[in-house]
Amino acid sequence: MPSLDIRELEYRSGDFALHVDLGLEAGEYGLIVGPSGSGKSTLLRLVAGLLEASSGSIELGGRELRGLAPEERRVGLVFQDYALFPHLSARGNIEYGLKLAGLGRSERRKASQALGSAFHIGELLDRLPSALSGGEQQRVALARSLAAKPDLLLLDEPLSSLDPSLRRELRAEIKERVTDAGVMALQVSHDLEEALAMADRLFVMDAGRIVEAGRPENIWERPRTAFAARLVGRGPVLQVEAFESLGTVLLARTAEGAFPLGIGSREGSRKGPLSLLLPSDRLEPIKAGTVPASGEHILQGQVLGSSYAGATRKIGLQGKGGRFEVSVGAEHCPQAGETMAFRLTGAGAILLEGA
Ligand code: ADP
C-alpha cells in the first residue's frame, strides 16, 4: 500500500505563500484543520494536480506526482458541491471513470452495484442527480471517486453542505468505506469535532504551513503550539510573562496569576513567546473569594455568558488580561456578571510555543 510524503512543497499566489511538509502512512485517514484562508484547499489542489507547485516533492507510494497530469496521479477528489454530471444517472456517474478506463459493461455494473449498496443508494442508481437529496448526491460522488480505485482520496469539506445529523452519519460511513477500500485519504474540515472523530492523523494548518501534526488524541492531550491548543479548545490559553521557581515547582506567570507547569512541560525551548494551556478538565470550580491554600493556584474571572453543550457548558469569562473560555459540567449555571473561580488540579498547566 502506498504512503504519501510531501516535502518542502512551495506555492505562491499574490500575498499567499504555502510551504508544506506532510507525511501520511499507508491506509491512514488524514484530516487538515485550520482557519479559512490558511491554504487547506490550495494544498489539496496541488496534490491533485489542479495547481502546480514551484518547488518541492509529492511522493505517493514512491512515485513523484509533480509533473504528472491530474488523471495520471491515481488521486481522487471529492468536493463539497458533489460536482456530479447532471445528465448522467447515479449509475452513469459512478461508472463514468470505469468506462473511460475501458472496463466492459458487466464489470462496470458489478462495481456500481457493489458501491451503490455500500453507500445505501442501491435503489436510487437509475435516478438523475436532480432527483436525489444532497446526502444522496454526496454518496454518489463518493462512490464515483472510489470506483476508480485511487491510491489517495482527497476530500474538500465533503460534508459541509449537509445537515448535522446527516453529517454525523455520513462521516462514519465515509471513513469505513475508504478504509475498507484500502485507500488513503486526506480531508479538509473546518469542523473540529468532525476532524477529531475521523482522523488517524490530524494536521493543523496556519498561514500556508502545517504547524502541528499528530494523532488527534496526542494533539488534544499534549498540544505543542498555542495555535493548535486554541483551535482544539481544551481550555484557556494564556500568554506567559515570566517563570518563577517555588521550591522544586516551576511556575509560569500570566496576567491571570502564576500556575505550575505539569510534568513533561518543563523541557524544551524557552525562546520566543510562550503560552500556557489550563485544560478545562483540570479546572475545578470553587467558591469565588476562597483564599487559596498553600500550593493551590486559582484562575478567576467575571462571567460574560455561557452556552450549553450537552454534558458540558462553555463559560466565557473576563479575566484581568483578557477573555477566556472554560468548559464545566452542565450542572454549573452561572449568571452573567458573577465571579467564578477555578482551582488548577492534578497534572498542572501545559507550556506551549507561540503567543
Ligand atoms: P482554505 O482552504 O484554508 O480556506 P485556501 O487554500 O482556499 O484556504 O486559500 C489560501 C489563499 O489563497 C487565501 O489567501 C485565499 O485568499 C487565496 N485564494 C484561494 N482561492 C483563490 C482564487 N481562486 N484566486 C485567488 N486567490 C485565491
mmCIF file of C-alpha atoms and ligand atoms in Angstrom:
data_model
loop_
_atom_site.group_PDB
_atom_site.id
_atom_site.type_symbol
_atom_site.label_atom_id
_atom_site.label_comp_id
_atom_site.label_asym_id
_atom_site.label_seq_id
_atom_site.Cartn_x
_atom_site.Cartn_y
_atom_site.Cartn_z
ATOM 1 C CA MET A 1 0.000 0.000 0.000
ATOM 2 C CA PRO A 2 1.308 3.469 -0.861
ATOM 3 C CA SER A 3 2.209 6.224 1.555
ATOM 4 C CA LEU A 4 2.186 9.966 0.976
ATOM 5 C CA ASP A 5 5.290 12.056 1.528
ATOM 6 C CA ILE A 6 5.074 15.793 0.800
ATOM 7 C CA ARG A 7 8.394 17.589 1.218
ATOM 8 C CA GLU A 8 9.095 21.302 1.141
ATOM 9 C CA LEU A 9 6.240 21.933 -1.223
ATOM 10 C CA GLU A 10 6.125 25.603 -2.186
ATOM 11 C CA TYR A 11 3.433 27.597 -3.907
ATOM 12 C CA ARG A 12 2.818 31.309 -4.121
ATOM 13 C CA SER A 13 -0.173 33.297 -5.311
ATOM 14 C CA GLY A 14 -0.252 37.057 -4.660
ATOM 15 C CA ASP A 15 0.335 37.616 -0.941
ATOM 16 C CA PHE A 16 -0.292 33.988 -0.076
ATOM 17 C CA ALA A 17 2.682 31.628 0.323
ATOM 18 C CA LEU A 18 2.401 27.918 1.063
ATOM 19 C CA HIS A 19 5.280 25.834 2.386
ATOM 20 C CA VAL A 20 4.284 22.340 3.456
ATOM 21 C CA ASP A 21 5.831 19.136 4.797
ATOM 22 C CA LEU A 22 3.312 16.369 5.421
ATOM 23 C CA GLY A 23 3.525 12.607 5.804
ATOM 24 C CA LEU A 24 0.728 10.057 5.778
ATOM 25 C CA GLU A 25 1.264 6.340 6.321
ATOM 26 C CA ALA A 26 -0.318 3.697 4.133
ATOM 27 C CA GLY A 27 -4.001 3.233 4.946
ATOM 28 C CA GLU A 28 -4.222 6.320 7.166
ATOM 29 C CA TYR A 29 -7.041 8.854 7.127
ATOM 30 C CA GLY A 30 -5.641 12.374 7.486
ATOM 31 C CA LEU A 31 -7.606 15.492 8.385
ATOM 32 C CA ILE A 32 -6.408 19.037 7.764
ATOM 33 C CA VAL A 33 -7.896 21.720 10.009
ATOM 34 C CA GLY A 34 -7.166 25.423 10.121
ATOM 35 C CA PRO A 35 -8.806 28.801 9.700
ATOM 36 C CA SER A 36 -10.314 29.933 6.449
ATOM 37 C CA GLY A 37 -7.615 31.131 4.038
ATOM 38 C CA SER A 38 -4.832 29.079 5.681
ATOM 39 C CA GLY A 39 -4.302 27.148 2.427
ATOM 40 C CA LYS A 40 -6.095 23.831 3.029
ATOM 41 C CA SER A 41 -7.865 23.741 -0.353
ATOM 42 C CA THR A 42 -4.756 25.014 -2.121
ATOM 43 C CA LEU A 43 -2.781 22.088 -0.683
ATOM 44 C CA LEU A 44 -5.367 19.557 -1.920
ATOM 45 C CA ARG A 45 -5.332 21.179 -5.363
ATOM 46 C CA LEU A 46 -1.548 20.945 -5.500
ATOM 47 C CA VAL A 47 -1.682 17.231 -4.658
ATOM 48 C CA ALA A 48 -4.480 16.627 -7.189
ATOM 49 C CA GLY A 49 -2.528 18.437 -9.909
ATOM 50 C CA LEU A 50 -5.063 21.264 -10.397
ATOM 51 C CA LEU A 51 -2.349 23.732 -9.319
ATOM 52 C CA GLU A 52 1.371 23.418 -9.960
ATOM 53 C CA ALA A 53 3.861 23.944 -7.107
ATOM 54 C CA SER A 54 7.016 25.966 -7.708
ATOM 55 C CA SER A 55 9.287 23.525 -5.855
ATOM 56 C CA GLY A 56 9.317 20.522 -3.528
ATOM 57 C CA SER A 57 8.052 16.983 -3.981
ATOM 58 C CA ILE A 58 4.852 14.973 -3.596
ATOM 59 C CA GLU A 59 5.599 11.256 -3.445
ATOM 60 C CA LEU A 60 2.742 8.791 -3.444
ATOM 61 C CA GLY A 61 3.906 5.233 -2.907
ATOM 62 C CA GLY A 62 7.348 6.205 -4.130
ATOM 63 C CA ARG A 63 6.013 7.842 -7.357
ATOM 64 C CA GLU A 64 6.696 11.549 -7.816
ATOM 65 C CA LEU A 65 3.400 13.236 -8.670
ATOM 66 C CA ARG A 66 4.756 16.627 -9.637
ATOM 67 C CA GLY A 67 4.855 16.906 -13.388
ATOM 68 C CA LEU A 68 2.104 14.293 -13.860
ATOM 69 C CA ALA A 69 -1.280 15.292 -15.265
ATOM 70 C CA PRO A 70 -4.177 15.026 -12.756
ATOM 71 C CA GLU A 71 -5.557 11.877 -14.438
ATOM 72 C CA GLU A 72 -2.152 10.161 -14.179
ATOM 73 C CA ARG A 73 -1.829 10.668 -10.427
ATOM 74 C CA ARG A 74 -4.275 7.976 -9.198
ATOM 75 C CA VAL A 75 -5.688 10.601 -6.868
ATOM 76 C CA GLY A 76 -9.449 11.124 -6.438
ATOM 77 C CA LEU A 77 -11.009 14.423 -5.447
ATOM 78 C CA VAL A 78 -14.384 14.936 -3.758
ATOM 79 C CA PHE A 79 -15.743 18.457 -3.356
ATOM 80 C CA GLN A 80 -18.359 19.985 -1.098
ATOM 81 C CA ASP A 81 -20.692 20.606 -4.049
ATOM 82 C CA TYR A 82 -20.683 16.968 -5.328
ATOM 83 C CA ALA A 83 -19.835 18.055 -8.935
ATOM 84 C CA LEU A 84 -21.864 15.212 -10.475
ATOM 85 C CA PHE A 85 -22.584 15.074 -14.210
ATOM 86 C CA PRO A 86 -26.207 16.304 -14.289
ATOM 87 C CA HIS A 87 -27.162 14.436 -17.465
ATOM 88 C CA LEU A 88 -25.941 11.051 -16.186
ATOM 89 C CA SER A 89 -27.819 8.809 -13.750
ATOM 90 C CA ALA A 90 -26.253 7.960 -10.397
ATOM 91 C CA ARG A 91 -25.075 4.721 -12.000
ATOM 92 C CA GLY A 92 -23.697 6.584 -15.035
ATOM 93 C CA ASN A 93 -21.775 8.880 -12.701
ATOM 94 C CA ILE A 94 -20.308 6.019 -10.679
ATOM 95 C CA GLU A 95 -19.354 4.099 -13.830
ATOM 96 C CA TYR A 96 -18.016 7.115 -15.726
ATOM 97 C CA GLY A 97 -14.332 6.672 -14.894
ATOM 98 C CA LEU A 98 -14.554 2.909 -15.377
ATOM 99 C CA LYS A 99 -15.947 3.414 -18.876
ATOM 100 C CA LEU A 100 -13.077 5.772 -19.709
ATOM 101 C CA ALA A 101 -10.690 3.156 -18.363
ATOM 102 C CA GLY A 102 -12.166 0.690 -20.868
ATOM 103 C CA LEU A 103 -13.985 -1.655 -18.469
ATOM 104 C CA GLY A 104 -16.756 -3.759 -20.009
ATOM 105 C CA ARG A 105 -20.441 -3.223 -19.204
ATOM 106 C CA SER A 106 -20.866 -6.174 -16.873
ATOM 107 C CA GLU A 107 -17.787 -5.300 -14.847
ATOM 108 C CA ARG A 108 -18.951 -1.701 -14.576
ATOM 109 C CA ARG A 109 -22.388 -2.862 -13.460
ATOM 110 C CA LYS A 110 -20.881 -5.090 -10.819
ATOM 111 C CA ALA A 111 -18.750 -2.238 -9.458
ATOM 112 C CA SER A 112 -21.568 0.335 -9.405
ATOM 113 C CA GLN A 113 -23.944 -2.162 -7.793
ATOM 114 C CA ALA A 114 -21.445 -3.029 -5.049
ATOM 115 C CA LEU A 115 -20.573 0.605 -4.320
ATOM 116 C CA GLY A 116 -24.232 1.633 -4.579
ATOM 117 C CA SER A 117 -25.241 -0.830 -1.889
ATOM 118 C CA ALA A 118 -22.182 0.003 0.259
ATOM 119 C CA PHE A 119 -23.299 3.645 0.237
ATOM 120 C CA HIS A 120 -27.020 2.768 0.707
ATOM 121 C CA ILE A 121 -28.062 4.150 -2.682
ATOM 122 C CA GLY A 122 -28.530 0.771 -4.389
ATOM 123 C CA GLU A 123 -32.208 1.548 -5.095
ATOM 124 C CA LEU A 124 -31.511 5.012 -6.493
ATOM 125 C CA LEU A 125 -28.956 4.224 -9.165
ATOM 126 C CA ASP A 126 -31.246 4.984 -12.122
ATOM 127 C CA ARG A 127 -32.100 8.478 -10.890
ATOM 128 C CA LEU A 128 -30.568 11.665 -12.211
ATOM 129 C CA PRO A 129 -28.693 13.820 -9.654
ATOM 130 C CA SER A 130 -31.545 16.364 -9.721
ATOM 131 C CA ALA A 131 -33.851 13.685 -8.262
ATOM 132 C CA LEU A 132 -31.513 12.968 -5.323
ATOM 133 C CA SER A 133 -31.123 14.748 -1.975
ATOM 134 C CA GLY A 134 -27.835 16.435 -1.041
ATOM 135 C CA GLY A 135 -26.751 13.497 1.114
ATOM 136 C CA GLU A 136 -27.601 11.022 -1.665
ATOM 137 C CA GLN A 137 -25.696 13.083 -4.236
ATOM 138 C CA GLN A 138 -22.648 13.129 -1.976
ATOM 139 C CA ARG A 139 -22.916 9.345 -1.613
ATOM 140 C CA VAL A 140 -22.891 9.058 -5.420
ATOM 141 C CA ALA A 141 -19.854 11.370 -5.606
ATOM 142 C CA LEU A 142 -18.021 9.259 -3.014
ATOM 143 C CA ALA A 143 -18.932 6.007 -4.775
ATOM 144 C CA ARG A 144 -17.740 7.503 -8.085
ATOM 145 C CA SER A 145 -14.409 8.526 -6.611
ATOM 146 C CA LEU A 146 -13.812 5.106 -5.023
ATOM 147 C CA ALA A 147 -14.864 3.231 -8.179
ATOM 148 C CA ALA A 148 -11.708 4.495 -9.869
ATOM 149 C CA LYS A 149 -9.654 2.772 -7.113
ATOM 150 C CA PRO A 150 -7.389 5.759 -6.407
ATOM 151 C CA ASP A 151 -4.296 5.364 -4.213
ATOM 152 C CA LEU A 152 -5.286 8.560 -2.421
ATOM 153 C CA LEU A 153 -8.643 10.244 -1.994
ATOM 154 C CA LEU A 154 -8.742 13.994 -1.360
ATOM 155 C CA LEU A 155 -11.914 15.360 0.216
ATOM 156 C CA ASP A 156 -12.533 19.101 0.418
ATOM 157 C CA GLU A 157 -15.174 19.752 3.105
ATOM 158 C CA PRO A 158 -17.312 16.930 1.679
ATOM 159 C CA LEU A 159 -19.969 17.204 4.385
ATOM 160 C CA SER A 160 -20.292 20.925 4.922
ATOM 161 C CA SER A 161 -23.481 21.411 2.901
ATOM 162 C CA LEU A 162 -25.323 18.627 4.754
ATOM 163 C CA ASP A 163 -27.397 18.959 7.921
ATOM 164 C CA PRO A 164 -25.749 17.986 11.247
ATOM 165 C CA SER A 165 -27.390 14.584 11.803
ATOM 166 C CA LEU A 166 -26.623 13.504 8.240
ATOM 167 C CA ARG A 167 -23.063 14.767 8.618
ATOM 168 C CA ARG A 168 -22.501 12.557 11.648
ATOM 169 C CA GLU A 169 -23.987 9.536 9.885
ATOM 170 C CA LEU A 170 -22.055 10.051 6.664
ATOM 171 C CA ARG A 171 -18.700 10.801 8.279
ATOM 172 C CA ALA A 172 -18.628 7.380 9.939
ATOM 173 C CA GLU A 173 -19.697 5.806 6.669
ATOM 174 C CA ILE A 174 -17.088 7.598 4.541
ATOM 175 C CA LYS A 175 -14.282 6.588 6.822
ATOM 176 C CA GLU A 176 -15.454 2.970 6.896
ATOM 177 C CA ARG A 177 -15.815 2.712 3.098
ATOM 178 C CA VAL A 178 -12.491 4.441 2.412
ATOM 179 C CA THR A 179 -10.664 2.283 4.945
ATOM 180 C CA ASP A 180 -12.370 -0.878 3.610
ATOM 181 C CA ALA A 181 -11.207 0.028 0.120
ATOM 182 C CA GLY A 182 -7.627 0.281 1.426
ATOM 183 C CA VAL A 183 -7.407 3.884 0.209
ATOM 184 C CA MET A 184 -5.506 6.669 1.967
ATOM 185 C CA ALA A 185 -7.480 9.849 2.465
ATOM 186 C CA LEU A 186 -6.692 13.475 3.124
ATOM 187 C CA GLN A 187 -9.731 15.514 4.075
ATOM 188 C CA VAL A 188 -10.181 19.212 4.787
ATOM 189 C CA SER A 189 -12.611 20.180 7.507
ATOM 190 C CA HIS A 190 -13.409 23.308 9.460
ATOM 191 C CA ASP A 191 -15.425 21.270 11.963
ATOM 192 C CA LEU A 192 -13.129 20.305 14.804
ATOM 193 C CA GLU A 193 -15.456 17.671 16.270
ATOM 194 C CA GLU A 194 -15.575 16.023 12.834
ATOM 195 C CA ALA A 195 -11.792 16.185 12.493
ATOM 196 C CA LEU A 196 -11.126 14.662 15.922
ATOM 197 C CA ALA A 197 -13.676 11.919 15.273
ATOM 198 C CA MET A 198 -12.435 10.936 11.803
ATOM 199 C CA ALA A 199 -8.681 11.471 11.813
ATOM 200 C CA ASP A 200 -5.997 8.852 12.223
ATOM 201 C CA ARG A 201 -3.647 11.781 11.816
ATOM 202 C CA LEU A 202 -4.508 15.430 12.281
ATOM 203 C CA PHE A 203 -2.716 18.320 10.550
ATOM 204 C CA VAL A 204 -3.143 21.849 11.894
ATOM 205 C CA MET A 205 -2.582 24.468 9.197
ATOM 206 C CA ASP A 206 -1.875 28.182 9.695
ATOM 207 C CA ALA A 207 -0.856 30.734 7.072
ATOM 208 C CA GLY A 208 0.262 28.201 4.467
ATOM 209 C CA ARG A 209 2.140 25.896 6.862
ATOM 210 C CA ILE A 210 1.406 22.723 8.817
ATOM 211 C CA VAL A 211 2.182 23.938 12.342
ATOM 212 C CA GLU A 212 1.343 20.724 14.150
ATOM 213 C CA ALA A 213 0.720 17.105 13.148
ATOM 214 C CA GLY A 214 -0.074 14.007 15.143
ATOM 215 C CA ARG A 215 -2.726 11.612 16.365
ATOM 216 C CA PRO A 216 -5.807 13.608 17.425
ATOM 217 C CA GLU A 217 -5.604 12.290 20.986
ATOM 218 C CA ASN A 218 -1.972 13.411 21.240
ATOM 219 C CA ILE A 219 -2.756 16.911 19.985
ATOM 220 C CA TRP A 220 -5.653 17.079 22.436
ATOM 221 C CA GLU A 221 -3.637 15.707 25.359
ATOM 222 C CA ARG A 222 -0.379 17.465 24.691
ATOM 223 C CA PRO A 223 -0.562 20.257 22.074
ATOM 224 C CA ARG A 224 2.784 21.819 21.217
ATOM 225 C CA THR A 225 1.649 25.208 19.919
ATOM 226 C CA ALA A 226 -0.691 27.885 21.253
ATOM 227 C CA PHE A 227 -2.300 27.942 17.795
ATOM 228 C CA ALA A 228 -3.282 24.232 17.915
ATOM 229 C CA ALA A 229 -4.357 24.476 21.570
ATOM 230 C CA ARG A 230 -6.707 27.383 20.742
ATOM 231 C CA LEU A 231 -8.050 25.506 17.745
ATOM 232 C CA VAL A 232 -8.876 22.331 19.689
ATOM 233 C CA GLY A 233 -10.283 24.460 22.511
ATOM 234 C CA ARG A 234 -9.401 22.326 25.516
ATOM 235 C CA GLY A 235 -9.159 25.309 27.850
ATOM 236 C CA PRO A 236 -7.861 28.845 28.370
ATOM 237 C CA VAL A 237 -4.578 29.693 26.612
ATOM 238 C CA LEU A 238 -2.745 32.484 28.461
ATOM 239 C CA GLN A 239 0.439 34.312 27.496
ATOM 240 C CA VAL A 240 3.450 33.597 29.700
ATOM 241 C CA GLU A 241 5.108 36.742 31.096
ATOM 242 C CA ALA A 242 7.857 35.145 33.215
ATOM 243 C CA PHE A 243 8.915 31.994 35.058
ATOM 244 C CA GLU A 244 9.327 31.672 38.822
ATOM 245 C CA SER A 245 10.630 28.833 40.943
ATOM 246 C CA LEU A 246 8.844 27.900 44.134
ATOM 247 C CA GLY A 247 10.980 25.219 45.750
ATOM 248 C CA THR A 248 11.037 22.412 43.212
ATOM 249 C CA VAL A 249 7.948 23.686 41.392
ATOM 250 C CA LEU A 250 8.321 25.810 38.263
ATOM 251 C CA LEU A 251 5.585 28.396 37.862
ATOM 252 C CA ALA A 252 4.657 30.365 34.739
ATOM 253 C CA ARG A 253 3.352 33.849 35.448
ATOM 254 C CA THR A 254 0.435 35.122 33.316
ATOM 255 C CA ALA A 255 -1.937 38.083 33.579
ATOM 256 C CA GLU A 256 -4.340 35.741 35.442
ATOM 257 C CA GLY A 257 -1.769 34.590 38.006
ATOM 258 C CA ALA A 258 1.042 32.066 38.265
ATOM 259 C CA PHE A 259 0.422 28.378 37.518
ATOM 260 C CA PRO A 260 2.627 25.312 37.977
ATOM 261 C CA LEU A 261 3.868 23.527 34.873
ATOM 262 C CA GLY A 262 2.922 19.888 34.549
ATOM 263 C CA ILE A 263 5.446 17.109 34.297
ATOM 264 C CA GLY A 264 6.858 16.879 30.792
ATOM 265 C CA SER A 265 6.029 20.526 30.255
ATOM 266 C CA ARG A 266 9.245 21.968 31.649
ATOM 267 C CA GLU A 267 11.638 20.960 28.936
ATOM 268 C CA GLY A 268 12.019 22.413 25.507
ATOM 269 C CA SER A 269 12.911 25.730 24.075
ATOM 270 C CA ARG A 270 12.172 28.868 26.059
ATOM 271 C CA LYS A 271 12.912 31.055 23.071
ATOM 272 C CA GLY A 272 10.264 33.313 21.578
ATOM 273 C CA PRO A 273 6.810 33.939 23.015
ATOM 274 C CA LEU A 274 5.304 31.152 25.116
ATOM 275 C CA SER A 275 1.786 30.421 26.307
ATOM 276 C CA LEU A 276 0.119 28.270 28.889
ATOM 277 C CA LEU A 277 -2.833 25.920 28.460
ATOM 278 C CA LEU A 278 -5.003 25.372 31.516
ATOM 279 C CA PRO A 279 -7.041 22.338 30.423
ATOM 280 C CA SER A 280 -10.709 22.727 31.403
ATOM 281 C CA ASP A 281 -10.702 19.147 32.688
ATOM 282 C CA ARG A 282 -8.042 20.186 35.243
ATOM 283 C CA LEU A 283 -10.002 23.261 36.412
ATOM 284 C CA GLU A 284 -12.312 22.602 39.324
ATOM 285 C CA PRO A 285 -14.961 25.282 40.031
ATOM 286 C CA ILE A 286 -14.702 26.546 43.628
ATOM 287 C CA LYS A 287 -16.456 29.265 45.604
ATOM 288 C CA ALA A 288 -15.272 32.682 44.423
ATOM 289 C CA GLY A 289 -13.236 34.512 47.044
ATOM 290 C CA THR A 290 -11.834 31.291 48.542
ATOM 291 C CA VAL A 291 -8.374 32.020 49.866
ATOM 292 C CA PRO A 292 -6.001 29.601 48.148
ATOM 293 C CA ALA A 293 -4.272 27.145 50.455
ATOM 294 C CA SER A 294 -0.527 26.868 50.164
ATOM 295 C CA GLY A 295 0.357 25.267 46.809
ATOM 296 C CA GLU A 296 -3.097 25.976 45.345
ATOM 297 C CA HIS A 297 -3.452 28.015 42.173
ATOM 298 C CA ILE A 298 -6.657 29.781 41.278
ATOM 299 C CA LEU A 299 -7.993 31.122 37.962
ATOM 300 C CA GLN A 300 -10.721 33.684 38.337
ATOM 301 C CA GLY A 301 -12.909 35.779 36.041
ATOM 302 C CA GLN A 302 -16.197 37.533 35.622
ATOM 303 C CA VAL A 303 -18.814 35.568 33.700
ATOM 304 C CA LEU A 304 -19.660 37.131 30.331
ATOM 305 C CA GLY A 305 -22.025 34.403 29.175
ATOM 306 C CA SER A 306 -22.389 30.678 28.777
ATOM 307 C CA SER A 307 -23.523 28.174 26.186
ATOM 308 C CA TYR A 308 -24.999 24.757 26.830
ATOM 309 C CA ALA A 309 -23.174 21.911 25.036
ATOM 310 C CA GLY A 310 -24.905 18.726 26.214
ATOM 311 C CA ALA A 311 -22.955 17.243 29.138
ATOM 312 C CA THR A 312 -20.878 20.405 29.465
ATOM 313 C CA ARG A 313 -21.375 24.148 29.484
ATOM 314 C CA LYS A 314 -18.915 26.610 27.989
ATOM 315 C CA ILE A 315 -18.429 29.673 30.157
ATOM 316 C CA GLY A 316 -16.977 32.854 28.667
ATOM 317 C CA LEU A 317 -15.084 34.846 31.297
ATOM 318 C CA GLN A 318 -13.343 38.204 31.521
ATOM 319 C CA GLY A 319 -10.034 37.977 33.360
ATOM 320 C CA LYS A 320 -7.508 40.622 34.252
ATOM 321 C CA GLY A 321 -5.618 40.168 30.979
ATOM 322 C CA GLY A 322 -8.427 39.341 28.569
ATOM 323 C CA ARG A 323 -11.206 36.904 27.792
ATOM 324 C CA PHE A 324 -11.031 33.134 28.100
ATOM 325 C CA GLU A 325 -13.382 30.174 27.987
ATOM 326 C CA VAL A 326 -13.694 27.244 30.402
ATOM 327 C CA SER A 327 -15.834 24.110 29.910
ATOM 328 C CA VAL A 328 -17.570 22.939 33.076
ATOM 329 C CA GLY A 329 -20.175 20.306 33.920
ATOM 330 C CA ALA A 330 -23.644 21.371 32.700
ATOM 331 C CA GLU A 331 -24.857 21.452 36.322
ATOM 332 C CA HIS A 332 -22.976 24.750 36.753
ATOM 333 C CA CYS A 333 -25.168 27.544 35.518
ATOM 334 C CA PRO A 334 -23.599 30.890 36.440
ATOM 335 C CA GLN A 335 -25.223 34.265 35.790
ATOM 336 C CA ALA A 336 -23.531 36.951 33.694
ATOM 337 C CA GLY A 337 -21.587 39.348 35.906
ATOM 338 C CA GLU A 338 -20.962 36.700 38.593
ATOM 339 C CA THR A 339 -17.343 35.952 39.561
ATOM 340 C CA MET A 340 -16.273 32.362 39.005
ATOM 341 C CA ALA A 341 -13.115 30.770 40.387
ATOM 342 C CA PHE A 342 -11.353 27.535 39.487
ATOM 343 C CA ARG A 343 -8.656 25.563 41.219
ATOM 344 C CA LEU A 344 -5.998 24.053 38.944
ATOM 345 C CA THR A 345 -5.857 20.393 39.916
ATOM 346 C CA GLY A 346 -3.681 17.405 39.220
ATOM 347 C CA ALA A 347 -1.274 17.451 36.355
ATOM 348 C CA GLY A 348 -0.840 21.242 36.119
ATOM 349 C CA ALA A 349 -0.605 23.520 33.102
ATOM 350 C CA ILE A 350 0.858 22.777 29.680
ATOM 351 C CA LEU A 351 3.546 25.046 28.233
ATOM 352 C CA LEU A 352 3.039 25.979 24.566
ATOM 353 C CA GLU A 353 5.111 27.609 21.851
ATOM 354 C CA GLY A 354 3.799 30.896 20.450
ATOM 355 C CA ALA A 355 1.556 33.659 21.675
HETATM 356 P P1 ADP B 1 -8.601 27.427 2.957
HETATM 357 O O1 ADP B 1 -8.971 26.254 2.129
HETATM 358 O O2 ADP B 1 -7.769 27.090 4.148
HETATM 359 O O3 ADP B 1 -9.763 28.301 3.327
HETATM 360 P P2 ADP B 1 -7.463 28.417 0.502
HETATM 361 O O4 ADP B 1 -6.490 27.386 0.074
HETATM 362 O O5 ADP B 1 -8.805 28.439 -0.166
HETATM 363 O O6 ADP B 1 -7.624 28.361 2.087
HETATM 364 O O7 ADP B 1 -6.826 29.850 0.293
HETATM 365 C C1 ADP B 1 -5.468 30.133 0.514
HETATM 366 C C2 ADP B 1 -5.159 31.505 -0.010
HETATM 367 O O8 ADP B 1 -5.348 31.568 -1.416
HETATM 368 C C3 ADP B 1 -6.018 32.605 0.575
HETATM 369 O O9 ADP B 1 -5.189 33.729 0.779
HETATM 370 C C4 ADP B 1 -7.053 32.855 -0.488
HETATM 371 O O10 ADP B 1 -7.488 34.185 -0.400
HETATM 372 C C5 ADP B 1 -6.294 32.574 -1.759
HETATM 373 N N1 ADP B 1 -7.177 32.038 -2.809
HETATM 374 C C6 ADP B 1 -7.969 30.970 -2.738
HETATM 375 N N2 ADP B 1 -8.613 30.762 -3.916
HETATM 376 C C7 ADP B 1 -8.205 31.725 -4.747
HETATM 377 C C8 ADP B 1 -8.505 32.078 -6.118
HETATM 378 N N3 ADP B 1 -9.355 31.362 -6.850
HETATM 379 N N4 ADP B 1 -7.867 33.156 -6.630
HETATM 380 C C9 ADP B 1 -7.000 33.871 -5.899
HETATM 381 N N5 ADP B 1 -6.699 33.608 -4.615
HETATM 382 C C10 ADP B 1 -7.286 32.557 -4.053
#
